[in-house]
Short mmCIF file of N, CA, C and O in Angstrom, two decimals:
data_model
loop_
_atom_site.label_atom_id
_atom_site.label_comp_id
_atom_site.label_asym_id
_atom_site.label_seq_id
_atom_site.Cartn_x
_atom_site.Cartn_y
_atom_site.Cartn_z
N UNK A 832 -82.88 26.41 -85.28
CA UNK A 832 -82.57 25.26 -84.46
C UNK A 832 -83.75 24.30 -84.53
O UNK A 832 -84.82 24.82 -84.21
N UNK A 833 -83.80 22.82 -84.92
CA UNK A 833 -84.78 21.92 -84.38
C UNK A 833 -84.74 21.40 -83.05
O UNK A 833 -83.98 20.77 -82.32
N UNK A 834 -86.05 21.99 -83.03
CA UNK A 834 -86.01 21.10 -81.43
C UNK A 834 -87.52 19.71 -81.65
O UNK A 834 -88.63 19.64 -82.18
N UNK A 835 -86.81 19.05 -81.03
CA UNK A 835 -87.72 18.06 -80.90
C UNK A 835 -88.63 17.70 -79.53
O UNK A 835 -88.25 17.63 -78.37
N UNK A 836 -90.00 17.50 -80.11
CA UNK A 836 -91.11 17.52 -78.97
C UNK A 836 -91.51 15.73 -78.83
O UNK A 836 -92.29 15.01 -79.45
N UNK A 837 -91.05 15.61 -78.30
CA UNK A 837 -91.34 13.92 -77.31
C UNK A 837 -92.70 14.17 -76.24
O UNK A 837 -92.56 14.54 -75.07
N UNK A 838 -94.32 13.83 -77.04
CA UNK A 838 -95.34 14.22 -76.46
C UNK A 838 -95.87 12.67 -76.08
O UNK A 838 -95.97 11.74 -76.88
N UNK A 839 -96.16 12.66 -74.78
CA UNK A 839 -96.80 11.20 -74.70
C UNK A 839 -98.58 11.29 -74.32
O UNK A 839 -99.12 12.11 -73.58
N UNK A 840 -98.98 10.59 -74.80
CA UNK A 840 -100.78 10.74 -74.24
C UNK A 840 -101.21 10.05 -73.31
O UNK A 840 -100.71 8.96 -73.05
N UNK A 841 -102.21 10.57 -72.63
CA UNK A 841 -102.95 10.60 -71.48
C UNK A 841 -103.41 8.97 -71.72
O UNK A 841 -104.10 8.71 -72.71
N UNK A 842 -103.01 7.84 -70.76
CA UNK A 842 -103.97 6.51 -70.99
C UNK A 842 -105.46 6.51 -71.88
O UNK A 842 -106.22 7.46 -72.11
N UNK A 843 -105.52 5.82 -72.06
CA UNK A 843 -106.98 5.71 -72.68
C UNK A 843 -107.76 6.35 -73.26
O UNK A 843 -108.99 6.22 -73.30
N UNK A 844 -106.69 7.53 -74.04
CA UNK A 844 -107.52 8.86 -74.77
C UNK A 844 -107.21 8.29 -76.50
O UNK A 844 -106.93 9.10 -77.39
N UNK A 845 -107.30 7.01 -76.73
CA UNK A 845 -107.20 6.89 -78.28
C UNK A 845 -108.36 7.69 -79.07
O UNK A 845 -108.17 8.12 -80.20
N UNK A 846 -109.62 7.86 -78.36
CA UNK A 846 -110.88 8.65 -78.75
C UNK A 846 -110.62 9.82 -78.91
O UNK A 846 -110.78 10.24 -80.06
N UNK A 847 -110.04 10.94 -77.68
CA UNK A 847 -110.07 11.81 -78.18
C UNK A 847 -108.94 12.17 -79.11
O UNK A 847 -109.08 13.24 -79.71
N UNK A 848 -107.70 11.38 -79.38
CA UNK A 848 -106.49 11.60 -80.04
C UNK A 848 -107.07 11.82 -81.43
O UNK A 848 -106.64 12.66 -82.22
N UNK A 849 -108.21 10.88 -81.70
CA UNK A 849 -108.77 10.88 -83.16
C UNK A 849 -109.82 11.72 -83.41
O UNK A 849 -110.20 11.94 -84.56
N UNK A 850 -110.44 12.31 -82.26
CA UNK A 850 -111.67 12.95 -82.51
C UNK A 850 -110.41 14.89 -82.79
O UNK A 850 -110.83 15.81 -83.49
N UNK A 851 -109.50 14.94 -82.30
CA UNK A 851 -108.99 16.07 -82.10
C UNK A 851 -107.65 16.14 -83.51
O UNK A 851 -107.14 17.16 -83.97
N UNK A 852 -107.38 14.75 -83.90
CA UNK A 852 -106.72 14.68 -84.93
C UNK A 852 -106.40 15.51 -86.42
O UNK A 852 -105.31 15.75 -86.94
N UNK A 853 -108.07 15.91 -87.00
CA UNK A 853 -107.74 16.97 -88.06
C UNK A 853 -107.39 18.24 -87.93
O UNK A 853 -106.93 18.94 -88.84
N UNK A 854 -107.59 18.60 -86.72
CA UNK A 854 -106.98 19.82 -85.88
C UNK A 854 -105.78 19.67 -86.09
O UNK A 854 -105.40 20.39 -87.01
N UNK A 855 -104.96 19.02 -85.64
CA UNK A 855 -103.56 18.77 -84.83
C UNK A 855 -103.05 18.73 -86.43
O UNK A 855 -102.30 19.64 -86.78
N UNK A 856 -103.35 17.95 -87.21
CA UNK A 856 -102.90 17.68 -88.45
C UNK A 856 -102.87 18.85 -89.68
O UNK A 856 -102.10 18.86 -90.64
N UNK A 857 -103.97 19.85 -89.33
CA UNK A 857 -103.96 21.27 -89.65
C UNK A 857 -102.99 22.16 -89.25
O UNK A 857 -102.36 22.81 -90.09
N UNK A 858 -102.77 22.27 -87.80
CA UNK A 858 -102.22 22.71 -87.37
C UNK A 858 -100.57 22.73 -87.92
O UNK A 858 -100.08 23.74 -88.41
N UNK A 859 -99.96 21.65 -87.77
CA UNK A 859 -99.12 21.11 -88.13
C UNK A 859 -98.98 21.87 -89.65
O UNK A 859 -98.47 22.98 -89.66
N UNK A 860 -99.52 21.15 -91.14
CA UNK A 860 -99.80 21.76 -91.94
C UNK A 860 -98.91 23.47 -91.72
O UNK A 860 -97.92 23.67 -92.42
N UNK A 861 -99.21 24.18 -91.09
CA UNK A 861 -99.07 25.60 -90.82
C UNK A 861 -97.55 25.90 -90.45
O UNK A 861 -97.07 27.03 -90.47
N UNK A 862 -96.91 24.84 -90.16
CA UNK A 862 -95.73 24.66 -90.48
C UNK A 862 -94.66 23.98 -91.28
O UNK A 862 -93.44 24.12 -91.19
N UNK A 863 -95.55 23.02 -92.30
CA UNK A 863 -94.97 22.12 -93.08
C UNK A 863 -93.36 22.65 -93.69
O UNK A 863 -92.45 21.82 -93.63
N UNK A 864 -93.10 23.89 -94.20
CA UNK A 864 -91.85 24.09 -94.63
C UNK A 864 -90.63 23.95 -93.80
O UNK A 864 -89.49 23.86 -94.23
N UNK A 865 -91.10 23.94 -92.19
CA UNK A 865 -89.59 23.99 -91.55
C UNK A 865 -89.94 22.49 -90.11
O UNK A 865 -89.51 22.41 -88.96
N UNK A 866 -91.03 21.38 -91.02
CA UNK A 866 -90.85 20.28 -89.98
C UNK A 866 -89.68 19.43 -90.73
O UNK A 866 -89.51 19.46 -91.95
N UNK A 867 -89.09 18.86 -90.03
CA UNK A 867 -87.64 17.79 -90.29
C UNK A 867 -88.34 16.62 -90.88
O UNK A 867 -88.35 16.27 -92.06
N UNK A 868 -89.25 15.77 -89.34
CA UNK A 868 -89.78 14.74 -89.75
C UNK A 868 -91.60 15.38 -88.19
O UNK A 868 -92.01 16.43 -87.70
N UNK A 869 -91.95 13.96 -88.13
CA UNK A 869 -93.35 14.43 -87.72
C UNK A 869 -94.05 12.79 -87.69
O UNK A 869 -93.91 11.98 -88.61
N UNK A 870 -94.71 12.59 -86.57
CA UNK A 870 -95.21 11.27 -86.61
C UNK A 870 -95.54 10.73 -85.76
O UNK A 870 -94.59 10.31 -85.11
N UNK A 871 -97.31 10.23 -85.02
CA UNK A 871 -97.08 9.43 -84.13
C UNK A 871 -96.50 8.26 -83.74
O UNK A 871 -96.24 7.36 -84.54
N UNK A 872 -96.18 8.20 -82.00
CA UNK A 872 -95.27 6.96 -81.50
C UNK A 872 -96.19 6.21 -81.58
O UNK A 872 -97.34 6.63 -81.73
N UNK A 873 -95.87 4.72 -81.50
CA UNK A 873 -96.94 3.89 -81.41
C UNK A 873 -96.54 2.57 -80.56
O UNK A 873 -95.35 2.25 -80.51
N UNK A 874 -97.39 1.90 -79.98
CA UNK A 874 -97.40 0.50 -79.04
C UNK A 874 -96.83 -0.29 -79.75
O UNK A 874 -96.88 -0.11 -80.97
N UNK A 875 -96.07 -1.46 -79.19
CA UNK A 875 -95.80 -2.52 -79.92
C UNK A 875 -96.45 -3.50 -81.13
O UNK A 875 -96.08 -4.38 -81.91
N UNK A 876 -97.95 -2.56 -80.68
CA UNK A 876 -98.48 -3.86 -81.96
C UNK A 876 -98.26 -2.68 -83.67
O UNK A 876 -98.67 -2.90 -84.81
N UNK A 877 -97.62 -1.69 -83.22
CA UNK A 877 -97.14 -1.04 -84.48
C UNK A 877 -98.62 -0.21 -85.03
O UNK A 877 -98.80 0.20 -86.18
N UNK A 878 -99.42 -0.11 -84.09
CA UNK A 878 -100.98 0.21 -84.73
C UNK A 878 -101.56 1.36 -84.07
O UNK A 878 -102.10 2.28 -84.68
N UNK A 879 -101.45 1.30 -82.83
CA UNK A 879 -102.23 1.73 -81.56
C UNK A 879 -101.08 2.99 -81.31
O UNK A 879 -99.91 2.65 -81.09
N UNK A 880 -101.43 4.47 -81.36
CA UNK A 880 -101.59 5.69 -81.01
C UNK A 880 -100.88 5.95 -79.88
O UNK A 880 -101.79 5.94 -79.06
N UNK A 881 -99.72 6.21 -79.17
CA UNK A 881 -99.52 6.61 -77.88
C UNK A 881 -98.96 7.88 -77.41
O UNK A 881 -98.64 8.06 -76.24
N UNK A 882 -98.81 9.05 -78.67
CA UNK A 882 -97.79 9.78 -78.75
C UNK A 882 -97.11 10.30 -79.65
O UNK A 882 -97.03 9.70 -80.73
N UNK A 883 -96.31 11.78 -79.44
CA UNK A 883 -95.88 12.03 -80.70
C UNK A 883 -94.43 12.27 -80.98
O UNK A 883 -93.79 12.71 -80.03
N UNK A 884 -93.89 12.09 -81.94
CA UNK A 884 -92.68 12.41 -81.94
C UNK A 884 -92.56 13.59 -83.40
O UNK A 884 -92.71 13.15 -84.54
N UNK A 885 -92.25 15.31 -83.11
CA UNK A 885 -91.95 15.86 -83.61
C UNK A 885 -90.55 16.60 -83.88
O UNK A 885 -89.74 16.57 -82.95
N UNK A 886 -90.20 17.26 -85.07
CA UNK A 886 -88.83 17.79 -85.16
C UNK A 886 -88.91 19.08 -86.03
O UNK A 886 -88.69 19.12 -87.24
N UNK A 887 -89.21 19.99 -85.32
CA UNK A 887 -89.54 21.51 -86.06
C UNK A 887 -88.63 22.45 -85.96
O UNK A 887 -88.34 22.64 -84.78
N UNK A 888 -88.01 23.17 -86.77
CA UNK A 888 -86.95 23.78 -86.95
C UNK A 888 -87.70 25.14 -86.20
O UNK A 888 -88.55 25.58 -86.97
N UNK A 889 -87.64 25.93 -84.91
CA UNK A 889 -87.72 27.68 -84.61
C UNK A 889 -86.45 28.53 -84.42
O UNK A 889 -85.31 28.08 -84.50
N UNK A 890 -86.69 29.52 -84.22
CA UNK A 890 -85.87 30.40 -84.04
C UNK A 890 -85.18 30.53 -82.52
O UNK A 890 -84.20 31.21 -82.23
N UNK A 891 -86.01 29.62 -81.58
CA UNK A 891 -85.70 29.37 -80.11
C UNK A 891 -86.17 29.00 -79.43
O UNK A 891 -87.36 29.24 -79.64
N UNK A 892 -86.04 28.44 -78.52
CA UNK A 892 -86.81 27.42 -77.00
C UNK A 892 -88.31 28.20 -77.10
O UNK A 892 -89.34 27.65 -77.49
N UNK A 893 -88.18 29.75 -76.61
CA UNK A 893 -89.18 29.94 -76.74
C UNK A 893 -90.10 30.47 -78.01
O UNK A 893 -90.81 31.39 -77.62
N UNK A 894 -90.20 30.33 -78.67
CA UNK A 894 -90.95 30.08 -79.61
C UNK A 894 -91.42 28.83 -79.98
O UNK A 894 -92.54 28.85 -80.48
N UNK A 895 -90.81 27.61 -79.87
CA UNK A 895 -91.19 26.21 -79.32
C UNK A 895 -92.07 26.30 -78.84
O UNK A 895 -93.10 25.92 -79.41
N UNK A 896 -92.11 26.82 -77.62
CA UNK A 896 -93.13 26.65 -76.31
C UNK A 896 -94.68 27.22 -77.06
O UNK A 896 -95.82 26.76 -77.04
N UNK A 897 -94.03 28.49 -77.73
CA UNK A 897 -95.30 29.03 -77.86
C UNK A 897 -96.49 28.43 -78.49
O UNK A 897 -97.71 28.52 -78.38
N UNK A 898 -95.19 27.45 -79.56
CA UNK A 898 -96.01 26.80 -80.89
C UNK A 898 -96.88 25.47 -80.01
O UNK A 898 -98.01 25.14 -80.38
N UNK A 899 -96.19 24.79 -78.84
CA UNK A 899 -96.92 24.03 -78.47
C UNK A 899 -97.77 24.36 -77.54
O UNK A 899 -98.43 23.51 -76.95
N UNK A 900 -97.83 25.37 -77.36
CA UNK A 900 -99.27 25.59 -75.82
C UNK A 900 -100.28 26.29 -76.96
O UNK A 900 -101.40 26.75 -76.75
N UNK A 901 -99.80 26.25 -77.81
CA UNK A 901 -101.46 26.54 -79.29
C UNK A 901 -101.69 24.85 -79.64
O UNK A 901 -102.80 24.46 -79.99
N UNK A 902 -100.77 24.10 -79.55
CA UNK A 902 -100.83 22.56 -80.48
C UNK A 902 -102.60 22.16 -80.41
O UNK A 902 -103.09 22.44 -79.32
N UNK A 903 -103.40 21.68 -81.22
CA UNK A 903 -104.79 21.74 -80.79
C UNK A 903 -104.62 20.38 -79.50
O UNK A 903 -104.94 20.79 -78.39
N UNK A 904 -104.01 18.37 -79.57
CA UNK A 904 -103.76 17.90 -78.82
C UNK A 904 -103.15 18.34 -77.70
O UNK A 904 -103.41 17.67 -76.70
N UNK A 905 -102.47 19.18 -77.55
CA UNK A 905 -101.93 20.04 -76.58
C UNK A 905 -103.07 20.45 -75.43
O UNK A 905 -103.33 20.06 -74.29
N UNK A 906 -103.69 21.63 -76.50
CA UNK A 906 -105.28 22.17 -75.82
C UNK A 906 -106.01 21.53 -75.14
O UNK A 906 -106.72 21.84 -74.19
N UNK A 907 -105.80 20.52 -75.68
CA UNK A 907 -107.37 19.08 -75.47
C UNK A 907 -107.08 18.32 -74.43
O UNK A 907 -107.68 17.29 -74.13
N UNK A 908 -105.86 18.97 -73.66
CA UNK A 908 -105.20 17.55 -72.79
C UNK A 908 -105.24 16.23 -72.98
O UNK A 908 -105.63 15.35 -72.22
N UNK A 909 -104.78 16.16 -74.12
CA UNK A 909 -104.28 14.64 -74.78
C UNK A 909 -103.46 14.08 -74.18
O UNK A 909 -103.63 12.95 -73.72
N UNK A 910 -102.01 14.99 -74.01
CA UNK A 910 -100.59 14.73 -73.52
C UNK A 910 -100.25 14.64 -71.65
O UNK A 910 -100.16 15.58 -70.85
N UNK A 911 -100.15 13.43 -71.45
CA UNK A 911 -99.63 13.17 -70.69
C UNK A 911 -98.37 13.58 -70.08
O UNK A 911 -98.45 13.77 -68.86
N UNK A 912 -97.27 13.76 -70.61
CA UNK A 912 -95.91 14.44 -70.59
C UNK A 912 -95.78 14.88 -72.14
O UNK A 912 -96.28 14.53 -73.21
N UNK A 913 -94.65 16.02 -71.59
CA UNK A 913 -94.39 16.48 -72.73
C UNK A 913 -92.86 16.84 -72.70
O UNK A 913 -92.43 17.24 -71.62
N UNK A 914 -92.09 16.76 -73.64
CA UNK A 914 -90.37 17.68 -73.30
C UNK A 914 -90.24 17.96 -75.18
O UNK A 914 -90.62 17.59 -76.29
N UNK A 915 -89.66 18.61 -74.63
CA UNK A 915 -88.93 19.83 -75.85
C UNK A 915 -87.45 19.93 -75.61
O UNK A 915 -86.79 20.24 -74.62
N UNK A 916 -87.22 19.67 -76.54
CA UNK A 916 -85.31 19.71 -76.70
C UNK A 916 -84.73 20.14 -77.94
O UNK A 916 -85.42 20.02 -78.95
N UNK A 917 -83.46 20.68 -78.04
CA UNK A 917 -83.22 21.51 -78.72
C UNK A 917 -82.11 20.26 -79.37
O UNK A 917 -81.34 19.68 -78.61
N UNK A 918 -82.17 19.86 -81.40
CA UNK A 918 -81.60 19.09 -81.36
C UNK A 918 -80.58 19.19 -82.80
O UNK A 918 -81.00 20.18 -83.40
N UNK A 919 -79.65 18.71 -83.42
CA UNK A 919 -78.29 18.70 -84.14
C UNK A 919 -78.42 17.44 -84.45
O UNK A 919 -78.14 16.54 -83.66
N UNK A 920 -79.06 17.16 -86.15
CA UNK A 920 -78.89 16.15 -86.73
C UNK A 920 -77.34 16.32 -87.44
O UNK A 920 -76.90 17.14 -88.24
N UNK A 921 -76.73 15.10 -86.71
CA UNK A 921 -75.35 14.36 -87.19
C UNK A 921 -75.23 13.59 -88.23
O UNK A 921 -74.40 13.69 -89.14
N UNK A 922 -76.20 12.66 -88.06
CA UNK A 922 -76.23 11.77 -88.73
C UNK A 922 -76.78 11.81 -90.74
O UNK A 922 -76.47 12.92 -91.16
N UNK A 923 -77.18 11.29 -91.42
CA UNK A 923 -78.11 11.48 -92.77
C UNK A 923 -78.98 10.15 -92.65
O UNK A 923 -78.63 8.97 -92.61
N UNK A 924 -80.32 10.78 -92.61
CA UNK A 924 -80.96 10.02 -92.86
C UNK A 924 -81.46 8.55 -93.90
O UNK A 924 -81.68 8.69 -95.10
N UNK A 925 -81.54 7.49 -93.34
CA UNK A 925 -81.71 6.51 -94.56
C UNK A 925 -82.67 5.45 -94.26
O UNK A 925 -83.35 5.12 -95.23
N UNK A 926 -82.91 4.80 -93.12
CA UNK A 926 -84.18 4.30 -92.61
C UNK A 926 -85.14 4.90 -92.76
O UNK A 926 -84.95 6.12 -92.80
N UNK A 927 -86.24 4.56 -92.86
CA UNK A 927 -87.78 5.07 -92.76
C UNK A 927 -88.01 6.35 -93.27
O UNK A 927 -88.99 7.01 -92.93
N UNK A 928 -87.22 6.71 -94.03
CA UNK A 928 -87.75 7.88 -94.50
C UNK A 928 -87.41 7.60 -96.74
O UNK A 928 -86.49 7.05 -97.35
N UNK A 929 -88.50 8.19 -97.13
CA UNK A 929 -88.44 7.98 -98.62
C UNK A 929 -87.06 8.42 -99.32
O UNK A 929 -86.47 9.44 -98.96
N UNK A 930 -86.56 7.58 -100.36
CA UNK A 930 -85.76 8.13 -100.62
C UNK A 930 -85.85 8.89 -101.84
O UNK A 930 -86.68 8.74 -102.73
N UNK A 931 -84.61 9.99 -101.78
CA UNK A 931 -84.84 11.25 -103.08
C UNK A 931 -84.13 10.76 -104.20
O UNK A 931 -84.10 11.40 -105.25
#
């Protein structure tokens, strides 16, 4: 099942988002074969850091959980809110993503 993690960050932590970044990006890494897509949200000026939007295929809610209370931004109290949802791509992708 993918569930998708809608992580938002703590105001004014663009510092530590980047100082904690090759972590998180490692981390990640460690699952590369079963992420969908993966990517921070960002502010209107299309630049500026606010959040993440992930889509990782587990075996169940909880195992989700588990993977994110290890996330290194997780650890670091980056995230402001966080939700996890369990999700059923309908659609086929064709915006923003490369094509094959």
């Amino acid at each position: 099942m993918i569930y998708i993690f809608h992580l938002l960050d703590q105001p004014g932590a663009a510092d530590l988002r980047q100082r904690v970044r090759p972590e998180h990006k490692a981390y990640l890494a460690q699952q590369a074969e079963r992420i969908a897509f993966a990517g921070p949200l960002l502010a209107d000026d299309g630049q500026t850091m606010v959040g993440s939007l992930l889509a990782i295929d587990f075996a169940d809610r909880a195992a989700a959980q588990r993977w994110l209370s290890q996330e290194p931004f997780f650890m670091a109290g980056l995230y402001a809110g966080t939700a996890v949802h369990a999700f059923a791509n309908l659609w086929p992708q064709k915006a923003g993503f490369p094509p094959t």
